[in-house]
Amino acid sequence: GENVEQHPSTLSVQEGDSAVIKCTYSDSASNYFPWYKQELGKRPQLIIDIRSNVGEKKDQRIAVTLNKTAKHFSLHITETQPEDSAVYFCAASKGDGGFKTIFGAGTRLFVKA
Amino acid sequence: GAVVSQHPSWVICKSGTSVKIECRSLDFQATTMFWYRQFPKQSLMLMATSNEGSKATYEQGVEKDKFLINHASLTLSTLTVTSAHPEDSSFYICSARDLRGGSTEAFFGQGTRLTVV
């Protein structure tokens, strides 16, 4: 089955700096890659997603890139703010699996003011 | 976005008893629902996938007789933890999709924190 690896597990940046989180997936048939932000004790919130027919997507300070050949995808957050501090999960899913979503291990992001 | 409501948000039960958790899609029809378990400071581990009107598909290592899943309607799925033990204490969270129309986004419930004493 699908396996998603995520690095780093913890990331600490200064306010205003950029943060990058990287993921790899194992199933080449995966075609949908969402990123979630989860605050302590709360539900995951979708922050951005990308489909396999697109190499890059941007939404204000957040961007995601996908390299299908290498089976890598990354989240980029620019101009980080303290409120960006949370746990971020990458995930992968595919249509013929009913789009069941397999999550990476998570990255705990700390943005220092 | 669409709303998924999960109930209860927290529950404490005695060892050996059963607990039912409900997951409802409030403003859309969920053709597929997923149940996850999340231990502290860990990722969401998929337990099972349920499609309305059919049996759930369990992930490897998840006991189907212990974690009973029912998806009887397009707006409700339930997870029953039978004969709960302290090691079942965790954060259980559901997500729902309406795969008709090509939608891929999953919407999560707020989660249920289960503590077995």
PDB file of C-alpha atoms in Angstrom:
ATOM      1  CA  GLY A   1       0.000   0.000   0.000  1.00  0.00           C
ATOM      2  CA  GLU A   2       0.876   3.670  -0.054  1.00  0.00           C
ATOM      3  CA  ASN A   3       3.577   4.963   2.270  1.00  0.00           C
ATOM      4  CA  VAL A   4       4.219   8.652   2.817  1.00  0.00           C
ATOM      5  CA  GLU A   5       7.393   9.909   4.443  1.00  0.00           C
ATOM      6  CA  GLN A   6       7.657  13.447   5.760  1.00  0.00           C
ATOM      7  CA  HIS A   7      10.640  15.533   6.871  1.00  0.00           C
ATOM      8  CA  PRO A   8      11.563  17.221   9.065  1.00  0.00           C
ATOM      9  CA  SER A   9       9.625  16.116  12.117  1.00  0.00           C
ATOM     10  CA  THR A  10      10.276  19.448  13.798  1.00  0.00           C
ATOM     11  CA  LEU A  11      11.052  22.804  12.231  1.00  0.00           C
ATOM     12  CA  SER A  12      11.802  26.032  14.029  1.00  0.00           C
ATOM     13  CA  VAL A  13      12.060  29.302  12.090  1.00  0.00           C
ATOM     14  CA  GLN A  14      12.217  32.978  12.865  1.00  0.00           C
ATOM     15  CA  GLU A  15       9.173  35.080  12.061  1.00  0.00           C
ATOM     16  CA  GLY A  16       9.409  36.285   8.490  1.00  0.00           C
ATOM     17  CA  ASP A  17      11.592  33.436   7.308  1.00  0.00           C
ATOM     18  CA  SER A  18      10.441  30.687   4.978  1.00  0.00           C
ATOM     19  CA  ALA A  19       9.616  27.130   5.964  1.00  0.00           C
ATOM     20  CA  VAL A  20       9.867  24.096   3.725  1.00  0.00           C
ATOM     21  CA  ILE A  21       8.451  20.658   4.450  1.00  0.00           C
ATOM     22  CA  LYS A  22       9.195  17.743   2.163  1.00  0.00           C
ATOM     23  CA  CYS A  23       7.365  14.502   1.508  1.00  0.00           C
ATOM     24  CA  THR A  24       7.838  11.431  -0.626  1.00  0.00           C
ATOM     25  CA  TYR A  25       5.273   8.839  -1.572  1.00  0.00           C
ATOM     26  CA  SER A  26       5.615   5.269  -2.736  1.00  0.00           C
ATOM     27  CA  ASP A  27       2.576   4.569  -4.911  1.00  0.00           C
ATOM     28  CA  SER A  28       3.069   6.020  -8.380  1.00  0.00           C
ATOM     29  CA  ALA A  29      -0.702   5.787  -8.929  1.00  0.00           C
ATOM     30  CA  SER A  30      -1.382   8.417  -6.269  1.00  0.00           C
ATOM     31  CA  ASN A  31      -2.792  11.489  -7.934  1.00  0.00           C
ATOM     32  CA  TYR A  32      -4.015  13.847  -5.243  1.00  0.00           C
ATOM     33  CA  PHE A  33      -1.806  15.437  -2.590  1.00  0.00           C
ATOM     34  CA  PRO A  34      -3.396  17.567   0.124  1.00  0.00           C
ATOM     35  CA  TRP A  35      -1.641  19.386   2.933  1.00  0.00           C
ATOM     36  CA  TYR A  36      -3.284  19.819   6.314  1.00  0.00           C
ATOM     37  CA  LYS A  37      -2.647  22.063   9.286  1.00  0.00           C
ATOM     38  CA  GLN A  38      -3.641  20.717  12.680  1.00  0.00           C
ATOM     39  CA  GLU A  39      -3.685  22.678  15.889  1.00  0.00           C
ATOM     40  CA  LEU A  40      -3.596  20.865  19.206  1.00  0.00           C
ATOM     41  CA  GLY A  41      -6.743  18.848  19.829  1.00  0.00           C
ATOM     42  CA  LYS A  42      -8.458  20.079  16.692  1.00  0.00           C
ATOM     43  CA  ARG A  43      -9.375  18.618  13.343  1.00  0.00           C
ATOM     44  CA  PRO A  44      -6.982  18.836  10.396  1.00  0.00           C
ATOM     45  CA  GLN A  45      -7.686  21.786   8.118  1.00  0.00           C
ATOM     46  CA  LEU A  46      -6.908  21.617   4.418  1.00  0.00           C
ATOM     47  CA  ILE A  47      -4.552  24.454   3.516  1.00  0.00           C
ATOM     48  CA  ILE A  48      -3.627  23.591  -0.047  1.00  0.00           C
ATOM     49  CA  ASP A  49      -3.755  20.631  -2.395  1.00  0.00           C
ATOM     50  CA  ILE A  50      -2.328  19.638  -5.735  1.00  0.00           C
ATOM     51  CA  ARG A  51      -3.274  17.099  -8.353  1.00  0.00           C
ATOM     52  CA  SER A  52      -0.808  15.039 -10.301  1.00  0.00           C
ATOM     53  CA  ASN A  53      -1.402  16.908 -13.539  1.00  0.00           C
ATOM     54  CA  VAL A  54       0.023  20.096 -12.013  1.00  0.00           C
ATOM     55  CA  GLY A  55       3.616  20.801 -10.988  1.00  0.00           C
ATOM     56  CA  GLU A  56       3.097  23.782  -8.750  1.00  0.00           C
ATOM     57  CA  LYS A  57       0.288  25.629  -7.017  1.00  0.00           C
ATOM     58  CA  LYS A  58       0.350  28.804  -4.984  1.00  0.00           C
ATOM     59  CA  ASP A  59      -2.095  30.456  -2.620  1.00  0.00           C
ATOM     60  CA  GLN A  60      -0.798  33.678  -1.092  1.00  0.00           C
ATOM     61  CA  ARG A  61       2.055  32.714   1.259  1.00  0.00           C
ATOM     62  CA  ILE A  62       1.663  28.992   0.692  1.00  0.00           C
ATOM     63  CA  ALA A  63       2.892  27.020  -2.285  1.00  0.00           C
ATOM     64  CA  VAL A  64       3.181  23.354  -3.091  1.00  0.00           C
ATOM     65  CA  THR A  65       5.387  21.687  -5.679  1.00  0.00           C
ATOM     66  CA  LEU A  66       5.111  18.182  -7.065  1.00  0.00           C
ATOM     67  CA  ASN A  67       7.721  16.099  -8.856  1.00  0.00           C
ATOM     68  CA  LYS A  68       5.900  13.019 -10.134  1.00  0.00           C
ATOM     69  CA  THR A  69       9.021  11.391 -11.504  1.00  0.00           C
ATOM     70  CA  ALA A  70      10.790  11.516  -8.174  1.00  0.00           C
ATOM     71  CA  LYS A  71       7.557  11.077  -6.200  1.00  0.00           C
ATOM     72  CA  HIS A  72       8.370  14.126  -4.126  1.00  0.00           C
ATOM     73  CA  PHE A  73       6.160  16.995  -3.076  1.00  0.00           C
ATOM     74  CA  SER A  74       6.906  19.954  -0.871  1.00  0.00           C
ATOM     75  CA  LEU A  75       5.139  22.688   1.054  1.00  0.00           C
ATOM     76  CA  HIS A  76       6.613  26.168   1.107  1.00  0.00           C
ATOM     77  CA  ILE A  77       5.449  28.830   3.531  1.00  0.00           C
ATOM     78  CA  THR A  78       6.906  32.292   3.040  1.00  0.00           C
ATOM     79  CA  GLU A  79       6.915  35.236   5.446  1.00  0.00           C
ATOM     80  CA  THR A  80       6.034  32.965   8.346  1.00  0.00           C
ATOM     81  CA  GLN A  81       4.002  34.319  11.230  1.00  0.00           C
ATOM     82  CA  PRO A  82       3.589  33.032  14.808  1.00  0.00           C
ATOM     83  CA  GLU A  83       0.057  31.890  13.955  1.00  0.00           C
ATOM     84  CA  ASP A  84       1.544  29.507  11.393  1.00  0.00           C
ATOM     85  CA  SER A  85       2.829  27.447  14.328  1.00  0.00           C
ATOM     86  CA  ALA A  86       1.061  24.069  14.201  1.00  0.00           C
ATOM     87  CA  VAL A  87       1.546  20.527  12.984  1.00  0.00           C
ATOM     88  CA  TYR A  88       1.489  20.126   9.227  1.00  0.00           C
ATOM     89  CA  PHE A  89       0.683  16.857   7.499  1.00  0.00           C
ATOM     90  CA  CYS A  90       1.227  15.922   3.907  1.00  0.00           C
ATOM     91  CA  ALA A  91      -0.920  13.203   2.428  1.00  0.00           C
ATOM     92  CA  ALA A  92      -1.391  11.177  -0.713  1.00  0.00           C
ATOM     93  CA  SER A  93      -4.421   9.518  -2.214  1.00  0.00           C
ATOM     94  CA  LYS A  94      -5.629   7.982  -5.445  1.00  0.00           C
ATOM     95  CA  GLY A  95      -8.956   7.792  -7.144  1.00  0.00           C
ATOM     96  CA  ASP A  96      -9.252   4.051  -7.534  1.00  0.00           C
ATOM     97  CA  GLY A  97      -8.812   3.643  -3.794  1.00  0.00           C
ATOM     98  CA  GLY A  98     -11.872   5.763  -3.143  1.00  0.00           C
ATOM     99  CA  PHE A  99      -9.430   8.580  -2.432  1.00  0.00           C
ATOM    100  CA  LYS A 100      -8.476   7.141   0.923  1.00  0.00           C
ATOM    101  CA  THR A 101      -5.843   9.441   2.286  1.00  0.00           C
ATOM    102  CA  ILE A 102      -2.567   8.251   3.729  1.00  0.00           C
ATOM    103  CA  PHE A 103      -0.819  10.790   5.934  1.00  0.00           C
ATOM    104  CA  GLY A 104       2.814  11.566   6.535  1.00  0.00           C
ATOM    105  CA  ALA A 105       4.121  11.569  10.084  1.00  0.00           C
ATOM    106  CA  GLY A 106       3.711  15.312  10.481  1.00  0.00           C
ATOM    107  CA  THR A 107       5.976  18.310  10.973  1.00  0.00           C
ATOM    108  CA  ARG A 108       5.725  20.410  14.073  1.00  0.00           C
ATOM    109  CA  LEU A 109       6.431  23.992  12.976  1.00  0.00           C
ATOM    110  CA  PHE A 110       7.450  26.627  15.497  1.00  0.00           C
ATOM    111  CA  VAL A 111       7.586  30.239  14.341  1.00  0.00           C
ATOM    112  CA  LYS A 112       9.482  32.392  16.808  1.00  0.00           C
ATOM    113  CA  ALA A 113       8.476  36.020  17.132  1.00  0.00           C
TER     114      ALA A 113
ATOM    115  CA  GLY B   1     -16.405  24.180   2.979  1.00  0.00           C
ATOM    116  CA  ALA B   2     -18.657  21.300   3.836  1.00  0.00           C
ATOM    117  CA  VAL B   3     -19.381  20.456   7.460  1.00  0.00           C
ATOM    118  CA  VAL B   4     -18.753  17.139   9.147  1.00  0.00           C
ATOM    119  CA  SER B   5     -19.948  16.772  12.708  1.00  0.00           C
ATOM    120  CA  GLN B   6     -18.577  14.111  15.028  1.00  0.00           C
ATOM    121  CA  HIS B   7     -20.129  13.151  18.325  1.00  0.00           C
ATOM    122  CA  PRO B   8     -19.221  12.904  21.120  1.00  0.00           C
ATOM    123  CA  SER B   9     -16.161  15.155  21.238  1.00  0.00           C
ATOM    124  CA  TRP B  10     -14.870  13.280  24.235  1.00  0.00           C
ATOM    125  CA  VAL B  11     -15.866  10.196  26.186  1.00  0.00           C
ATOM    126  CA  ILE B  12     -14.585   8.327  29.205  1.00  0.00           C
ATOM    127  CA  CYS B  13     -15.616   4.719  29.568  1.00  0.00           C
ATOM    128  CA  LYS B  14     -14.816   1.750  31.749  1.00  0.00           C
ATOM    129  CA  SER B  15     -12.661  -1.069  30.478  1.00  0.00           C
ATOM    130  CA  GLY B  16     -14.781  -3.774  28.858  1.00  0.00           C
ATOM    131  CA  THR B  17     -17.611  -1.510  27.761  1.00  0.00           C
ATOM    132  CA  SER B  18     -18.433  -0.397  24.220  1.00  0.00           C
ATOM    133  CA  VAL B  19     -18.456   3.121  22.855  1.00  0.00           C
ATOM    134  CA  LYS B  20     -20.195   4.420  19.733  1.00  0.00           C
ATOM    135  CA  ILE B  21     -18.910   7.436  17.832  1.00  0.00           C
ATOM    136  CA  GLU B  22     -21.039   9.138  15.189  1.00  0.00           C
ATOM    137  CA  CYS B  23     -19.876  11.010  12.139  1.00  0.00           C
ATOM    138  CA  ARG B  24     -22.417  13.062  10.201  1.00  0.00           C
ATOM    139  CA  SER B  25     -22.097  15.079   7.021  1.00  0.00           C
ATOM    140  CA  LEU B  26     -24.406  18.025   7.584  1.00  0.00           C
ATOM    141  CA  ASP B  27     -24.644  19.695   4.198  1.00  0.00           C
ATOM    142  CA  PHE B  28     -23.560  17.105   1.676  1.00  0.00           C
ATOM    143  CA  GLN B  29     -23.959  13.435   0.971  1.00  0.00           C
ATOM    144  CA  ALA B  30     -20.907  11.442   1.963  1.00  0.00           C
ATOM    145  CA  THR B  31     -20.485   8.552  -0.416  1.00  0.00           C
ATOM    146  CA  THR B  32     -17.314   7.557   1.382  1.00  0.00           C
ATOM    147  CA  MET B  33     -16.221   8.017   4.968  1.00  0.00           C
ATOM    148  CA  PHE B  34     -12.867   7.254   6.544  1.00  0.00           C
ATOM    149  CA  TRP B  35     -12.002   6.559  10.145  1.00  0.00           C
ATOM    150  CA  TYR B  36      -8.632   7.467  11.594  1.00  0.00           C
ATOM    151  CA  ARG B  37      -6.943   7.019  14.932  1.00  0.00           C
ATOM    152  CA  GLN B  38      -4.366   9.482  16.188  1.00  0.00           C
ATOM    153  CA  PHE B  39      -2.161   8.868  19.200  1.00  0.00           C
ATOM    154  CA  PRO B  40      -0.549  11.860  20.947  1.00  0.00           C
ATOM    155  CA  LYS B  41       2.037  13.607  18.808  1.00  0.00           C
ATOM    156  CA  GLN B  42       1.596  11.068  16.036  1.00  0.00           C
ATOM    157  CA  SER B  43       0.053  11.029  12.618  1.00  0.00           C
ATOM    158  CA  LEU B  44      -3.440  10.037  11.577  1.00  0.00           C
ATOM    159  CA  MET B  45      -3.551   6.303  10.964  1.00  0.00           C
ATOM    160  CA  LEU B  46      -6.258   5.121   8.622  1.00  0.00           C
ATOM    161  CA  MET B  47      -8.369   2.411  10.213  1.00  0.00           C
ATOM    162  CA  ALA B  48     -11.032   1.768   7.609  1.00  0.00           C
ATOM    163  CA  THR B  49     -12.907   3.063   4.601  1.00  0.00           C
ATOM    164  CA  SER B  50     -16.676   2.793   4.468  1.00  0.00           C
ATOM    165  CA  ASN B  51     -18.959   3.268   1.504  1.00  0.00           C
ATOM    166  CA  GLU B  52     -22.663   3.847   2.038  1.00  0.00           C
ATOM    167  CA  GLY B  53     -24.606   0.614   2.081  1.00  0.00           C
ATOM    168  CA  SER B  54     -21.643  -1.739   1.966  1.00  0.00           C
ATOM    169  CA  LYS B  55     -19.203  -3.311   4.380  1.00  0.00           C
ATOM    170  CA  ALA B  56     -16.218  -1.321   5.517  1.00  0.00           C
ATOM    171  CA  THR B  57     -12.744  -2.064   4.211  1.00  0.00           C
ATOM    172  CA  TYR B  58     -10.282  -2.303   7.069  1.00  0.00           C
ATOM    173  CA  GLU B  59      -6.592  -1.510   6.909  1.00  0.00           C
ATOM    174  CA  GLN B  60      -4.114  -4.217   7.751  1.00  0.00           C
ATOM    175  CA  GLY B  61      -3.781  -4.772  11.476  1.00  0.00           C
ATOM    176  CA  VAL B  62      -7.153  -3.242  12.381  1.00  0.00           C
ATOM    177  CA  GLU B  63      -9.523  -5.718  14.019  1.00  0.00           C
ATOM    178  CA  LYS B  64     -12.886  -5.477  12.304  1.00  0.00           C
ATOM    179  CA  ASP B  65     -14.666  -7.271  15.123  1.00  0.00           C
ATOM    180  CA  LYS B  66     -13.354  -4.769  17.619  1.00  0.00           C
ATOM    181  CA  PHE B  67     -13.944  -1.625  15.586  1.00  0.00           C
ATOM    182  CA  LEU B  68     -17.414  -1.985  14.094  1.00  0.00           C
ATOM    183  CA  ILE B  69     -18.202   0.464  11.337  1.00  0.00           C
ATOM    184  CA  ASN B  70     -21.645   1.104   9.940  1.00  0.00           C
ATOM    185  CA  HIS B  71     -22.436   3.470   7.074  1.00  0.00           C
ATOM    186  CA  ALA B  72     -26.160   3.017   6.707  1.00  0.00           C
ATOM    187  CA  SER B  73     -26.943   6.343   5.076  1.00  0.00           C
ATOM    188  CA  LEU B  74     -25.258   8.988   2.972  1.00  0.00           C
ATOM    189  CA  THR B  75     -24.995  11.296   5.975  1.00  0.00           C
ATOM    190  CA  LEU B  76     -24.080   9.017   8.852  1.00  0.00           C
ATOM    191  CA  SER B  77     -21.318   6.600   9.701  1.00  0.00           C
ATOM    192  CA  THR B  78     -20.690   5.128  13.133  1.00  0.00           C
ATOM    193  CA  LEU B  79     -17.643   3.559  14.734  1.00  0.00           C
ATOM    194  CA  THR B  80     -18.211   1.302  17.720  1.00  0.00           C
ATOM    195  CA  VAL B  81     -15.235   0.366  19.841  1.00  0.00           C
ATOM    196  CA  THR B  82     -16.249  -2.909  21.436  1.00  0.00           C
ATOM    197  CA  SER B  83     -14.879  -4.205  24.731  1.00  0.00           C
ATOM    198  CA  ALA B  84     -12.668  -1.152  25.037  1.00  0.00           C
ATOM    199  CA  HIS B  85      -9.362  -1.390  26.877  1.00  0.00           C
ATOM    200  CA  PRO B  86      -6.961   1.324  28.040  1.00  0.00           C
ATOM    201  CA  GLU B  87      -4.778   0.807  24.968  1.00  0.00           C
ATOM    202  CA  ASP B  88      -7.742   1.866  22.824  1.00  0.00           C
ATOM    203  CA  SER B  89      -7.548   5.326  24.359  1.00  0.00           C
ATOM    204  CA  SER B  90      -6.868   7.679  21.474  1.00  0.00           C
ATOM    205  CA  PHE B  91      -8.212  10.481  19.324  1.00  0.00           C
ATOM    206  CA  TYR B  92     -10.600   9.060  16.721  1.00  0.00           C
ATOM    207  CA  ILE B  93     -11.448  11.230  13.763  1.00  0.00           C
ATOM    208  CA  CYS B  94     -13.594  10.715  10.699  1.00  0.00           C
ATOM    209  CA  SER B  95     -13.470  12.305   7.307  1.00  0.00           C
ATOM    210  CA  ALA B  96     -16.026  12.321   4.545  1.00  0.00           C
ATOM    211  CA  ARG B  97     -16.077  12.776   0.807  1.00  0.00           C
ATOM    212  CA  ASP B  98     -18.729  13.106  -1.803  1.00  0.00           C
ATOM    213  CA  LEU B  99     -17.050  11.438  -4.741  1.00  0.00           C
ATOM    214  CA  ARG B 100     -19.868  12.220  -7.137  1.00  0.00           C
ATOM    215  CA  GLY B 101     -18.975  15.102  -9.377  1.00  0.00           C
ATOM    216  CA  GLY B 102     -15.257  14.425  -9.114  1.00  0.00           C
ATOM    217  CA  SER B 103     -14.682  16.155  -5.773  1.00  0.00           C
ATOM    218  CA  THR B 104     -11.492  15.062  -4.043  1.00  0.00           C
ATOM    219  CA  GLU B 105     -11.422  17.169  -0.900  1.00  0.00           C
ATOM    220  CA  ALA B 106     -12.026  15.374   2.380  1.00  0.00           C
ATOM    221  CA  PHE B 107     -13.746  17.123   5.262  1.00  0.00           C
ATOM    222  CA  PHE B 108     -12.887  16.133   8.804  1.00  0.00           C
ATOM    223  CA  GLY B 109     -14.994  15.835  11.883  1.00  0.00           C
ATOM    224  CA  GLN B 110     -13.763  17.514  15.038  1.00  0.00           C
ATOM    225  CA  GLY B 111     -12.591  14.226  16.497  1.00  0.00           C
ATOM    226  CA  THR B 112     -13.474  12.185  19.571  1.00  0.00           C
ATOM    227  CA  ARG B 113     -11.067  11.788  22.426  1.00  0.00           C
ATOM    228  CA  LEU B 114     -11.653   8.363  23.965  1.00  0.00           C
ATOM    229  CA  THR B 115     -10.265   7.556  27.376  1.00  0.00           C
ATOM    230  CA  VAL B 116     -10.710   4.036  28.701  1.00  0.00           C
ATOM    231  CA  VAL B 117     -10.197   3.654  32.434  1.00  0.00           C
TER     232      VAL B 117
END
